[in-house]
Amino acid sequence: MTSEDSPLPEAETTPAAADSIAHSIALGGQEAGSRLDRFLVDALGVSRSQARALLASGAVSLDGRALGYGDKGLSLPASGTLAVEPFRRPADQRAQPAEDVKVLAEGPGWLAVDKPAGMPVHPLAEDETGSVLNALIASHPEIHGVGEGGLRSGVLHRLDVDTSGALLFATEESTWQRLRAAFREHRVEKVYRAIVAGAFPEEQAGPMSFELAVARHRPALVRVVDESWSKPGRSYPVRQHVTVRERFAATTLLEVRIETGFLHQIRATLAHLGHPVLGDALYGGGDSLARGARRQMLHAAQVRFEEVAADSPDPADFAEALG
């Protein structure tokens, strides 16, 4: 996600100085030919993206020669010394407490908060304090270590930084496992409200359903792609159902129910259909920036799964854009 309910992407983690760990690894014959980034994953207990971040930061050397990101696919020799400068494992990192956020609903092992626009879901470094997770740590310290742990403790799904609305966290490991499985299997009901540029087509007896293929063109940019790109590993099918709720002179209020949760799914697909989300500078262009919207007018209104249920009312700037 970073995204409207996107799958949790791998975090880019860089070394930290405090309480850090250095490693010196003597290579033996059994490592010969192993790919460097995969070896670091096993040797250091980190994810592949975190191993690559260590390489990119210059923290890894082989026999005194500094290695970089471009060496991630290096085949290890039969002998030598691999050194890793001090760093903190992501699981050992802790989000610092910060200002509170409104809790919409909660139950055994979970809670839903009303994420404000402009606030990220979790910090990317231990000294960051402006995320939703930072706000939760003060009142729910038990969340630390749940799920992926570290700076992503308890995170079940994501919303883009400038998207507002209902956001779920788990406070117990068993609940995190159950709800993450539900997100992966597309069993969680997610409803968004979006104000888009232009007059959306008239409905044809109920919600309009769209299935399109998207692909990443850059780490934080996706595009709807044609059939030539629609191949496993290169593109991903996304599904959503769109209902027109109200029409205005130059904009339309939509309700969007998504089955999948790819990065920027709603924003990219609505822009592809010719109706970008109002205020979306990345996908919308000039038409979407009309009426003075200061961020994309996309709001996560509802999230539901079994006993989990949360509703988020339109925030003030969203209501103002409707007026």
PDB file of C-alpha atoms in Angstrom:
ATOM      1  CA  MET A   1       0.000   0.000   0.000  1.00  0.00           C
ATOM      2  CA  THR A   2       1.140   4.003   0.375  1.00  0.00           C
ATOM      3  CA  SER A   3      -2.136   2.723  -1.151  1.00  0.00           C
ATOM      4  CA  GLU A   4      -5.848   2.250  -0.925  1.00  0.00           C
ATOM      5  CA  ASP A   5      -5.682  -0.953   1.072  1.00  0.00           C
ATOM      6  CA  SER A   6      -2.684  -2.159  -0.804  1.00  0.00           C
ATOM      7  CA  PRO A   7      -0.879  -5.359   0.055  1.00  0.00           C
ATOM      8  CA  LEU A   8       1.829  -4.590   2.484  1.00  0.00           C
ATOM      9  CA  PRO A   9       4.879  -3.735   0.513  1.00  0.00           C
ATOM     10  CA  GLU A  10       8.423  -4.458   1.783  1.00  0.00           C
ATOM     11  CA  ALA A  11       9.830  -1.564   3.793  1.00  0.00           C
ATOM     12  CA  GLU A  12      13.104   0.117   2.938  1.00  0.00           C
ATOM     13  CA  THR A  13      15.094   0.006   6.198  1.00  0.00           C
ATOM     14  CA  THR A  14      18.474   1.668   6.674  1.00  0.00           C
ATOM     15  CA  PRO A  15      20.974   1.089   9.469  1.00  0.00           C
ATOM     16  CA  ALA A  16      20.493   2.880  12.795  1.00  0.00           C
ATOM     17  CA  ALA A  17      23.281   3.755  15.174  1.00  0.00           C
ATOM     18  CA  ALA A  18      21.767   3.133  18.633  1.00  0.00           C
ATOM     19  CA  ASP A  19      21.642  -0.410  20.056  1.00  0.00           C
ATOM     20  CA  SER A  20      22.927  -1.716  16.738  1.00  0.00           C
ATOM     21  CA  ILE A  21      24.588  -4.970  15.740  1.00  0.00           C
ATOM     22  CA  ALA A  22      27.706  -5.512  13.607  1.00  0.00           C
ATOM     23  CA  HIS A  23      28.474  -8.782  11.819  1.00  0.00           C
ATOM     24  CA  SER A  24      31.622 -10.399  10.479  1.00  0.00           C
ATOM     25  CA  ILE A  25      30.893 -13.578   8.543  1.00  0.00           C
ATOM     26  CA  ALA A  26      33.675 -15.944   7.481  1.00  0.00           C
ATOM     27  CA  LEU A  27      32.654 -17.584   4.234  1.00  0.00           C
ATOM     28  CA  GLY A  28      33.208 -21.299   3.778  1.00  0.00           C
ATOM     29  CA  GLY A  29      32.775 -23.576   0.826  1.00  0.00           C
ATOM     30  CA  GLN A  30      29.068 -24.126   1.494  1.00  0.00           C
ATOM     31  CA  GLU A  31      28.248 -20.482   0.629  1.00  0.00           C
ATOM     32  CA  ALA A  32      30.053 -20.559  -2.731  1.00  0.00           C
ATOM     33  CA  GLY A  33      27.760 -19.442  -5.530  1.00  0.00           C
ATOM     34  CA  SER A  34      25.001 -18.199  -3.217  1.00  0.00           C
ATOM     35  CA  ARG A  35      23.337 -14.962  -4.256  1.00  0.00           C
ATOM     36  CA  LEU A  36      24.451 -12.151  -1.931  1.00  0.00           C
ATOM     37  CA  ASP A  37      21.067 -10.636  -1.030  1.00  0.00           C
ATOM     38  CA  ARG A  38      19.548 -14.053  -0.327  1.00  0.00           C
ATOM     39  CA  PHE A  39      22.520 -15.010   1.815  1.00  0.00           C
ATOM     40  CA  LEU A  40      22.138 -11.803   3.852  1.00  0.00           C
ATOM     41  CA  VAL A  41      18.462 -12.583   4.435  1.00  0.00           C
ATOM     42  CA  ASP A  42      19.342 -15.924   6.031  1.00  0.00           C
ATOM     43  CA  ALA A  43      22.487 -14.766   7.821  1.00  0.00           C
ATOM     44  CA  LEU A  44      21.037 -11.570   9.312  1.00  0.00           C
ATOM     45  CA  GLY A  45      17.385 -12.497   9.777  1.00  0.00           C
ATOM     46  CA  VAL A  46      16.073  -9.631   7.632  1.00  0.00           C
ATOM     47  CA  SER A  47      13.807  -9.409   4.579  1.00  0.00           C
ATOM     48  CA  ARG A  48      15.267  -9.221   1.087  1.00  0.00           C
ATOM     49  CA  SER A  49      14.364  -5.551   0.697  1.00  0.00           C
ATOM     50  CA  GLN A  50      16.023  -4.822   4.035  1.00  0.00           C
ATOM     51  CA  ALA A  51      19.150  -6.702   2.932  1.00  0.00           C
ATOM     52  CA  ARG A  52      19.186  -4.634  -0.251  1.00  0.00           C
ATOM     53  CA  ALA A  53      18.770  -1.454   1.783  1.00  0.00           C
ATOM     54  CA  LEU A  54      21.880  -2.391   3.766  1.00  0.00           C
ATOM     55  CA  LEU A  55      23.759  -2.820   0.494  1.00  0.00           C
ATOM     56  CA  ALA A  56      22.458   0.500  -0.841  1.00  0.00           C
ATOM     57  CA  SER A  57      23.632   2.275   2.311  1.00  0.00           C
ATOM     58  CA  GLY A  58      27.206   0.955   1.917  1.00  0.00           C
ATOM     59  CA  ALA A  59      27.020  -1.106   5.118  1.00  0.00           C
ATOM     60  CA  VAL A  60      28.259  -4.353   3.544  1.00  0.00           C
ATOM     61  CA  SER A  61      31.796  -5.191   2.418  1.00  0.00           C
ATOM     62  CA  LEU A  62      33.603  -8.267   1.132  1.00  0.00           C
ATOM     63  CA  ASP A  63      37.267  -8.624   2.092  1.00  0.00           C
ATOM     64  CA  GLY A  64      37.396  -4.887   2.732  1.00  0.00           C
ATOM     65  CA  ARG A  65      35.762  -3.905  -0.581  1.00  0.00           C
ATOM     66  CA  ALA A  66      32.585  -1.910  -0.118  1.00  0.00           C
ATOM     67  CA  LEU A  67      29.568  -3.395  -1.875  1.00  0.00           C
ATOM     68  CA  GLY A  68      26.521  -1.514  -3.136  1.00  0.00           C
ATOM     69  CA  TYR A  69      22.963  -2.101  -4.280  1.00  0.00           C
ATOM     70  CA  GLY A  70      24.205  -3.213  -7.685  1.00  0.00           C
ATOM     71  CA  ASP A  71      25.982  -6.138  -6.034  1.00  0.00           C
ATOM     72  CA  LYS A  72      22.751  -7.673  -4.743  1.00  0.00           C
ATOM     73  CA  GLY A  73      23.013 -10.556  -7.240  1.00  0.00           C
ATOM     74  CA  LEU A  74      26.710 -11.196  -6.631  1.00  0.00           C
ATOM     75  CA  SER A  75      27.671 -14.870  -6.373  1.00  0.00           C
ATOM     76  CA  LEU A  76      29.621 -15.391  -3.173  1.00  0.00           C
ATOM     77  CA  PRO A  77      33.149 -16.799  -3.371  1.00  0.00           C
ATOM     78  CA  ALA A  78      34.235 -19.989  -1.644  1.00  0.00           C
ATOM     79  CA  SER A  79      36.214 -18.039   0.947  1.00  0.00           C
ATOM     80  CA  GLY A  80      36.518 -14.536   2.355  1.00  0.00           C
ATOM     81  CA  THR A  81      35.042 -12.303   5.024  1.00  0.00           C
ATOM     82  CA  LEU A  82      31.704 -10.570   4.653  1.00  0.00           C
ATOM     83  CA  ALA A  83      31.373  -7.604   7.034  1.00  0.00           C
ATOM     84  CA  VAL A  84      28.158  -5.752   7.884  1.00  0.00           C
ATOM     85  CA  GLU A  85      28.317  -2.438   9.726  1.00  0.00           C
ATOM     86  CA  PRO A  86      26.194  -1.968  12.873  1.00  0.00           C
ATOM     87  CA  PHE A  87      22.463  -1.890  12.190  1.00  0.00           C
ATOM     88  CA  ARG A  88      19.214  -2.556  14.000  1.00  0.00           C
ATOM     89  CA  ARG A  89      16.961  -5.335  12.840  1.00  0.00           C
ATOM     90  CA  PRO A  90      13.500  -4.038  11.896  1.00  0.00           C
ATOM     91  CA  ALA A  91      11.873  -6.304  14.487  1.00  0.00           C
ATOM     92  CA  ASP A  92      13.924  -4.563  17.203  1.00  0.00           C
ATOM     93  CA  GLN A  93      12.910  -1.064  16.154  1.00  0.00           C
ATOM     94  CA  ARG A  94      10.215   0.740  18.135  1.00  0.00           C
ATOM     95  CA  ALA A  95       7.839   3.476  17.071  1.00  0.00           C
ATOM     96  CA  GLN A  96       7.945   6.470  19.425  1.00  0.00           C
ATOM     97  CA  PRO A  97       4.677   7.607  21.078  1.00  0.00           C
ATOM     98  CA  ALA A  98       3.043  10.710  19.584  1.00  0.00           C
ATOM     99  CA  GLU A  99      -0.277  12.534  19.514  1.00  0.00           C
ATOM    100  CA  ASP A 100      -3.448  10.485  19.662  1.00  0.00           C
ATOM    101  CA  VAL A 101      -5.868   9.563  16.871  1.00  0.00           C
ATOM    102  CA  LYS A 102      -9.588   8.885  17.111  1.00  0.00           C
ATOM    103  CA  VAL A 103     -10.574   5.242  17.607  1.00  0.00           C
ATOM    104  CA  LEU A 104     -13.705   4.415  15.592  1.00  0.00           C
ATOM    105  CA  ALA A 105     -14.311   0.917  16.937  1.00  0.00           C
ATOM    106  CA  GLU A 106     -12.457  -1.855  18.734  1.00  0.00           C
ATOM    107  CA  GLY A 107     -12.816  -5.427  19.832  1.00  0.00           C
ATOM    108  CA  PRO A 108     -10.721  -8.314  21.151  1.00  0.00           C
ATOM    109  CA  GLY A 109      -7.377  -8.114  19.349  1.00  0.00           C
ATOM    110  CA  TRP A 110      -8.226  -5.294  16.917  1.00  0.00           C
ATOM    111  CA  LEU A 111      -9.067  -1.623  16.631  1.00  0.00           C
ATOM    112  CA  ALA A 112     -10.037   0.771  13.849  1.00  0.00           C
ATOM    113  CA  VAL A 113      -8.876   4.380  13.793  1.00  0.00           C
ATOM    114  CA  ASP A 114      -9.968   7.430  11.851  1.00  0.00           C
ATOM    115  CA  LYS A 115      -6.821   8.224   9.874  1.00  0.00           C
ATOM    116  CA  PRO A 116      -6.471  11.929   9.007  1.00  0.00           C
ATOM    117  CA  ALA A 117      -5.330  12.933   5.525  1.00  0.00           C
ATOM    118  CA  GLY A 118      -1.618  13.738   5.490  1.00  0.00           C
ATOM    119  CA  MET A 119      -0.666  11.185   8.164  1.00  0.00           C
ATOM    120  CA  PRO A 120       1.279   8.049   7.113  1.00  0.00           C
ATOM    121  CA  VAL A 121       0.265   4.662   8.487  1.00  0.00           C
ATOM    122  CA  HIS A 122       3.619   3.893  10.127  1.00  0.00           C
ATOM    123  CA  PRO A 123       7.058   5.505  10.468  1.00  0.00           C
ATOM    124  CA  LEU A 124       9.992   4.595   8.221  1.00  0.00           C
ATOM    125  CA  ALA A 125      12.599   5.381  10.901  1.00  0.00           C
ATOM    126  CA  GLU A 126      12.643   5.208  14.689  1.00  0.00           C
ATOM    127  CA  ASP A 127      12.962   8.980  15.091  1.00  0.00           C
ATOM    128  CA  GLU A 128       9.791   9.683  13.077  1.00  0.00           C
ATOM    129  CA  THR A 129       6.732  10.469  15.189  1.00  0.00           C
ATOM    130  CA  GLY A 130       4.003  11.641  12.844  1.00  0.00           C
ATOM    131  CA  SER A 131       2.341   8.359  11.884  1.00  0.00           C
ATOM    132  CA  VAL A 132      -0.825   6.564  12.997  1.00  0.00           C
ATOM    133  CA  LEU A 133       1.248   3.825  14.631  1.00  0.00           C
ATOM    134  CA  ASN A 134       3.144   6.436  16.653  1.00  0.00           C
ATOM    135  CA  ALA A 135      -0.189   7.734  17.912  1.00  0.00           C
ATOM    136  CA  LEU A 136      -1.382   4.258  18.888  1.00  0.00           C
ATOM    137  CA  ILE A 137       1.765   3.134  20.702  1.00  0.00           C
ATOM    138  CA  ALA A 138       1.143   5.507  23.632  1.00  0.00           C
ATOM    139  CA  SER A 139      -2.338   4.194  24.413  1.00  0.00           C
ATOM    140  CA  HIS A 140      -1.849   0.607  23.146  1.00  0.00           C
ATOM    141  CA  PRO A 141       1.751  -0.440  23.933  1.00  0.00           C
ATOM    142  CA  GLU A 142       0.730  -4.072  23.475  1.00  0.00           C
ATOM    143  CA  ILE A 143       0.659  -3.475  19.722  1.00  0.00           C
ATOM    144  CA  HIS A 144       4.459  -3.502  19.531  1.00  0.00           C
ATOM    145  CA  GLY A 145       5.751  -6.724  17.985  1.00  0.00           C
ATOM    146  CA  VAL A 146       2.382  -7.838  16.596  1.00  0.00           C
ATOM    147  CA  GLY A 147       2.412  -9.032  12.987  1.00  0.00           C
ATOM    148  CA  GLU A 148       5.485  -7.857  11.109  1.00  0.00           C
ATOM    149  CA  GLY A 149       6.658  -6.099  14.262  1.00  0.00           C
ATOM    150  CA  GLY A 150       9.090  -3.215  14.520  1.00  0.00           C
ATOM    151  CA  LEU A 151       7.947  -0.074  12.759  1.00  0.00           C
ATOM    152  CA  ARG A 152       5.045  -1.951  11.148  1.00  0.00           C
ATOM    153  CA  SER A 153       3.669  -3.491  14.341  1.00  0.00           C
ATOM    154  CA  GLY A 154      -0.024  -4.319  14.117  1.00  0.00           C
ATOM    155  CA  VAL A 155      -0.484  -2.920  10.601  1.00  0.00           C
ATOM    156  CA  LEU A 156      -3.166  -4.898   8.741  1.00  0.00           C
ATOM    157  CA  HIS A 157      -3.528  -2.772   5.598  1.00  0.00           C
ATOM    158  CA  ARG A 158      -2.598   0.683   4.367  1.00  0.00           C
ATOM    159  CA  LEU A 159      -4.093   3.888   3.113  1.00  0.00           C
ATOM    160  CA  ASP A 160      -2.198   6.439   1.031  1.00  0.00           C
ATOM    161  CA  VAL A 161      -0.786   9.318   3.079  1.00  0.00           C
ATOM    162  CA  ASP A 162      -3.361  11.775   1.701  1.00  0.00           C
ATOM    163  CA  THR A 163      -6.292   9.345   1.880  1.00  0.00           C
ATOM    164  CA  SER A 164      -8.437   9.646   5.011  1.00  0.00           C
ATOM    165  CA  GLY A 165     -10.684   7.194   6.795  1.00  0.00           C
ATOM    166  CA  ALA A 166     -11.073   3.843   8.542  1.00  0.00           C
ATOM    167  CA  LEU A 167      -7.816   1.967   9.129  1.00  0.00           C
ATOM    168  CA  LEU A 168      -7.457  -1.363  10.949  1.00  0.00           C
ATOM    169  CA  PHE A 169      -4.730  -2.493  13.346  1.00  0.00           C
ATOM    170  CA  ALA A 170      -4.325  -5.708  15.311  1.00  0.00           C
ATOM    171  CA  THR A 171      -3.276  -5.683  18.960  1.00  0.00           C
ATOM    172  CA  GLU A 172      -2.913  -9.468  19.276  1.00  0.00           C
ATOM    173  CA  GLU A 173      -0.901 -11.846  17.090  1.00  0.00           C
ATOM    174  CA  SER A 174      -3.686 -14.384  16.525  1.00  0.00           C
ATOM    175  CA  THR A 175      -6.047 -11.646  15.371  1.00  0.00           C
ATOM    176  CA  TRP A 176      -3.375 -10.225  13.043  1.00  0.00           C
ATOM    177  CA  GLN A 177      -2.893 -13.640  11.441  1.00  0.00           C
ATOM    178  CA  ARG A 178      -6.642 -14.142  10.946  1.00  0.00           C
ATOM    179  CA  LEU A 179      -7.352 -10.679   9.564  1.00  0.00           C
ATOM    180  CA  ARG A 180      -4.282 -10.610   7.316  1.00  0.00           C
ATOM    181  CA  ALA A 181      -5.464 -13.884   5.808  1.00  0.00           C
ATOM    182  CA  ALA A 182      -8.870 -12.298   5.190  1.00  0.00           C
ATOM    183  CA  PHE A 183      -7.241  -9.335   3.403  1.00  0.00           C
ATOM    184  CA  ARG A 184      -5.099 -11.645   1.253  1.00  0.00           C
ATOM    185  CA  GLU A 185      -8.150 -13.690   0.307  1.00  0.00           C
ATOM    186  CA  HIS A 186     -10.203 -10.551  -0.537  1.00  0.00           C
ATOM    187  CA  ARG A 187     -12.828 -11.324   2.113  1.00  0.00           C
ATOM    188  CA  VAL A 188     -12.752  -7.917   3.815  1.00  0.00           C
ATOM    189  CA  GLU A 189     -15.453  -5.484   2.662  1.00  0.00           C
ATOM    190  CA  LYS A 190     -13.954  -2.056   1.920  1.00  0.00           C
ATOM    191  CA  VAL A 191     -16.028   0.949   0.858  1.00  0.00           C
ATOM    192  CA  TYR A 192     -14.561   4.275  -0.264  1.00  0.00           C
ATOM    193  CA  ARG A 193     -16.078   7.605  -1.187  1.00  0.00           C
ATOM    194  CA  ALA A 194     -14.383   9.500  -4.011  1.00  0.00           C
ATOM    195  CA  ILE A 195     -15.063  12.870  -5.598  1.00  0.00           C
ATOM    196  CA  VAL A 196     -13.980  12.669  -9.229  1.00  0.00           C
ATOM    197  CA  ALA A 197     -13.630  15.171 -12.041  1.00  0.00           C
ATOM    198  CA  GLY A 198     -16.346  15.289 -14.677  1.00  0.00           C
ATOM    199  CA  ALA A 199     -19.740  13.643 -15.063  1.00  0.00           C
ATOM    200  CA  PHE A 200     -19.426   9.898 -14.517  1.00  0.00           C
ATOM    201  CA  PRO A 201     -21.556   7.795 -16.919  1.00  0.00           C
ATOM    202  CA  GLU A 202     -25.152   7.030 -15.990  1.00  0.00           C
ATOM    203  CA  GLU A 203     -25.628   3.808 -14.072  1.00  0.00           C
ATOM    204  CA  GLN A 204     -26.990   0.731 -15.764  1.00  0.00           C
ATOM    205  CA  ALA A 205     -29.184  -0.948 -13.125  1.00  0.00           C
ATOM    206  CA  GLY A 206     -26.873  -0.979 -10.152  1.00  0.00           C
ATOM    207  CA  PRO A 207     -23.146  -0.590  -9.538  1.00  0.00           C
ATOM    208  CA  MET A 208     -20.766  -0.611 -12.477  1.00  0.00           C
ATOM    209  CA  SER A 209     -18.096  -3.288 -12.127  1.00  0.00           C
ATOM    210  CA  PHE A 210     -14.606  -2.924 -13.535  1.00  0.00           C
ATOM    211  CA  GLU A 211     -11.795  -5.455 -13.850  1.00  0.00           C
ATOM    212  CA  LEU A 212      -8.555  -4.031 -15.227  1.00  0.00           C
ATOM    213  CA  ALA A 213      -4.879  -4.961 -15.194  1.00  0.00           C
ATOM    214  CA  VAL A 214      -2.330  -2.692 -13.531  1.00  0.00           C
ATOM    215  CA  ALA A 215       1.459  -2.734 -13.290  1.00  0.00           C
ATOM    216  CA  ARG A 216       4.078  -0.755 -11.418  1.00  0.00           C
ATOM    217  CA  HIS A 217       5.926   1.713 -13.639  1.00  0.00           C
ATOM    218  CA  ARG A 218       7.884   3.137 -10.716  1.00  0.00           C
ATOM    219  CA  PRO A 219       7.939   2.103  -7.037  1.00  0.00           C
ATOM    220  CA  ALA A 220       5.152   4.572  -6.210  1.00  0.00           C
ATOM    221  CA  LEU A 221       3.360   4.791  -9.578  1.00  0.00           C
ATOM    222  CA  VAL A 222       1.084   2.290 -11.306  1.00  0.00           C
ATOM    223  CA  ARG A 223      -0.655   2.308 -14.667  1.00  0.00           C
ATOM    224  CA  VAL A 224      -3.538   0.420 -16.218  1.00  0.00           C
ATOM    225  CA  VAL A 225      -1.950  -1.774 -18.896  1.00  0.00           C
ATOM    226  CA  ASP A 226      -3.121  -3.449 -22.092  1.00  0.00           C
ATOM    227  CA  GLU A 227      -3.262  -7.145 -22.943  1.00  0.00           C
ATOM    228  CA  SER A 228       0.407  -7.305 -23.943  1.00  0.00           C
ATOM    229  CA  TRP A 229       1.336  -6.546 -20.325  1.00  0.00           C
ATOM    230  CA  SER A 230      -1.308  -8.757 -18.763  1.00  0.00           C
ATOM    231  CA  LYS A 231       0.998 -11.569 -17.712  1.00  0.00           C
ATOM    232  CA  PRO A 232       1.653 -13.088 -14.268  1.00  0.00           C
ATOM    233  CA  GLY A 233       4.445 -11.261 -12.529  1.00  0.00           C
ATOM    234  CA  ARG A 234       4.181  -8.226 -14.826  1.00  0.00           C
ATOM    235  CA  SER A 235       0.617  -7.139 -14.196  1.00  0.00           C
ATOM    236  CA  TYR A 236      -2.135  -7.731 -11.667  1.00  0.00           C
ATOM    237  CA  PRO A 237      -5.919  -7.839 -12.103  1.00  0.00           C
ATOM    238  CA  VAL A 238      -7.869  -5.395  -9.943  1.00  0.00           C
ATOM    239  CA  ARG A 239     -11.618  -5.455  -9.364  1.00  0.00           C
ATOM    240  CA  GLN A 240     -13.935  -2.778  -8.047  1.00  0.00           C
ATOM    241  CA  HIS A 241     -17.592  -1.767  -8.134  1.00  0.00           C
ATOM    242  CA  VAL A 242     -18.561   1.879  -8.611  1.00  0.00           C
ATOM    243  CA  THR A 243     -21.894   3.488  -7.728  1.00  0.00           C
ATOM    244  CA  VAL A 244     -22.772   7.115  -8.488  1.00  0.00           C
ATOM    245  CA  ARG A 245     -24.063   8.775  -5.324  1.00  0.00           C
ATOM    246  CA  GLU A 246     -24.442  12.391  -6.457  1.00  0.00           C
ATOM    247  CA  ARG A 247     -23.692  14.515  -9.516  1.00  0.00           C
ATOM    248  CA  PHE A 248     -22.566  18.132  -9.483  1.00  0.00           C
ATOM    249  CA  ALA A 249     -21.828  20.643 -12.217  1.00  0.00           C
ATOM    250  CA  ALA A 250     -18.233  19.516 -12.803  1.00  0.00           C
ATOM    251  CA  THR A 251     -17.702  16.585 -10.421  1.00  0.00           C
ATOM    252  CA  THR A 252     -19.307  13.319  -9.300  1.00  0.00           C
ATOM    253  CA  LEU A 253     -19.444  11.668  -5.875  1.00  0.00           C
ATOM    254  CA  LEU A 254     -18.789   7.933  -6.168  1.00  0.00           C
ATOM    255  CA  GLU A 255     -18.980   4.992  -3.807  1.00  0.00           C
ATOM    256  CA  VAL A 256     -16.256   2.477  -4.629  1.00  0.00           C
ATOM    257  CA  ARG A 257     -16.171  -1.063  -3.285  1.00  0.00           C
ATOM    258  CA  ILE A 258     -12.877  -2.803  -3.968  1.00  0.00           C
ATOM    259  CA  GLU A 259     -12.324  -6.549  -4.016  1.00  0.00           C
ATOM    260  CA  THR A 260      -8.573  -6.349  -4.528  1.00  0.00           C
ATOM    261  CA  GLY A 261      -6.148  -3.906  -2.942  1.00  0.00           C
ATOM    262  CA  PHE A 262      -3.301  -2.982  -5.260  1.00  0.00           C
ATOM    263  CA  LEU A 263      -1.200   0.143  -4.793  1.00  0.00           C
ATOM    264  CA  HIS A 264      -3.179   3.271  -5.843  1.00  0.00           C
ATOM    265  CA  GLN A 265      -5.859   1.015  -7.336  1.00  0.00           C
ATOM    266  CA  ILE A 266      -8.783   3.430  -7.100  1.00  0.00           C
ATOM    267  CA  ARG A 267      -6.815   6.509  -8.126  1.00  0.00           C
ATOM    268  CA  ALA A 268      -5.109   4.868 -11.119  1.00  0.00           C
ATOM    269  CA  THR A 269      -8.198   3.112 -12.484  1.00  0.00           C
ATOM    270  CA  LEU A 270     -10.549   6.097 -12.165  1.00  0.00           C
ATOM    271  CA  ALA A 271      -7.975   8.293 -13.913  1.00  0.00           C
ATOM    272  CA  HIS A 272      -7.733   5.668 -16.666  1.00  0.00           C
ATOM    273  CA  LEU A 273     -11.521   5.837 -17.065  1.00  0.00           C
ATOM    274  CA  GLY A 274     -11.258   9.608 -17.589  1.00  0.00           C
ATOM    275  CA  HIS A 275     -12.480  10.662 -14.145  1.00  0.00           C
ATOM    276  CA  PRO A 276      -9.475  11.251 -11.868  1.00  0.00           C
ATOM    277  CA  VAL A 277      -9.988  11.775  -8.167  1.00  0.00           C
ATOM    278  CA  LEU A 278     -10.309  15.472  -7.399  1.00  0.00           C
ATOM    279  CA  GLY A 279      -7.045  16.866  -6.065  1.00  0.00           C
ATOM    280  CA  ASP A 280      -4.912  13.942  -7.262  1.00  0.00           C
ATOM    281  CA  ALA A 281      -1.761  15.582  -8.626  1.00  0.00           C
ATOM    282  CA  LEU A 282      -0.091  12.235  -9.424  1.00  0.00           C
ATOM    283  CA  TYR A 283      -2.777  10.683 -11.627  1.00  0.00           C
ATOM    284  CA  GLY A 284      -5.212  13.468 -12.349  1.00  0.00           C
ATOM    285  CA  GLY A 285      -3.587  16.390 -14.099  1.00  0.00           C
ATOM    286  CA  GLY A 286      -5.264  19.769 -14.394  1.00  0.00           C
ATOM    287  CA  ASP A 287      -8.903  18.653 -14.252  1.00  0.00           C
ATOM    288  CA  SER A 288      -8.457  16.897 -10.924  1.00  0.00           C
ATOM    289  CA  LEU A 289      -6.943  19.976  -9.281  1.00  0.00           C
ATOM    290  CA  ALA A 290      -9.992  22.134  -9.854  1.00  0.00           C
ATOM    291  CA  ARG A 291     -12.091  23.594  -7.027  1.00  0.00           C
ATOM    292  CA  GLY A 292      -9.063  24.096  -4.774  1.00  0.00           C
ATOM    293  CA  ALA A 293      -8.808  20.551  -3.376  1.00  0.00           C
ATOM    294  CA  ARG A 294      -5.596  20.400  -1.330  1.00  0.00           C
ATOM    295  CA  ARG A 295      -5.295  16.589  -1.446  1.00  0.00           C
ATOM    296  CA  GLN A 296      -6.938  13.702  -3.282  1.00  0.00           C
ATOM    297  CA  MET A 297     -10.604  13.496  -2.323  1.00  0.00           C
ATOM    298  CA  LEU A 298     -10.583   9.815  -1.456  1.00  0.00           C
ATOM    299  CA  HIS A 299     -12.006   8.607   1.849  1.00  0.00           C
ATOM    300  CA  ALA A 300     -12.181   5.092   3.345  1.00  0.00           C
ATOM    301  CA  ALA A 301     -15.731   5.155   4.665  1.00  0.00           C
ATOM    302  CA  GLN A 302     -16.274   1.566   5.837  1.00  0.00           C
ATOM    303  CA  VAL A 303     -14.392  -1.626   6.598  1.00  0.00           C
ATOM    304  CA  ARG A 304     -16.091  -4.883   7.590  1.00  0.00           C
ATOM    305  CA  PHE A 305     -15.191  -8.517   8.226  1.00  0.00           C
ATOM    306  CA  GLU A 306     -17.098 -10.833  10.570  1.00  0.00           C
ATOM    307  CA  GLU A 307     -17.156  -9.025  13.948  1.00  0.00           C
ATOM    308  CA  VAL A 308     -14.945  -6.192  12.710  1.00  0.00           C
ATOM    309  CA  ALA A 309     -16.903  -3.109  11.640  1.00  0.00           C
ATOM    310  CA  ALA A 310     -15.930   0.554  11.423  1.00  0.00           C
ATOM    311  CA  ASP A 311     -17.470   3.600   9.767  1.00  0.00           C
ATOM    312  CA  SER A 312     -15.685   6.899   9.196  1.00  0.00           C
ATOM    313  CA  PRO A 313     -17.731  10.059   8.468  1.00  0.00           C
ATOM    314  CA  ASP A 314     -16.624  12.463   5.749  1.00  0.00           C
ATOM    315  CA  PRO A 315     -13.845  14.723   7.080  1.00  0.00           C
ATOM    316  CA  ALA A 316     -14.267  18.492   6.903  1.00  0.00           C
ATOM    317  CA  ASP A 317     -12.234  19.038   3.714  1.00  0.00           C
ATOM    318  CA  PHE A 318     -14.119  16.275   1.912  1.00  0.00           C
ATOM    319  CA  ALA A 319     -17.478  17.723   2.929  1.00  0.00           C
ATOM    320  CA  GLU A 320     -16.295  21.166   1.863  1.00  0.00           C
ATOM    321  CA  ALA A 321     -15.353  19.876  -1.601  1.00  0.00           C
ATOM    322  CA  LEU A 322     -18.844  18.399  -1.932  1.00  0.00           C
ATOM    323  CA  GLY A 323     -20.381  21.754  -1.135  1.00  0.00           C
TER     324      GLY A 323
END
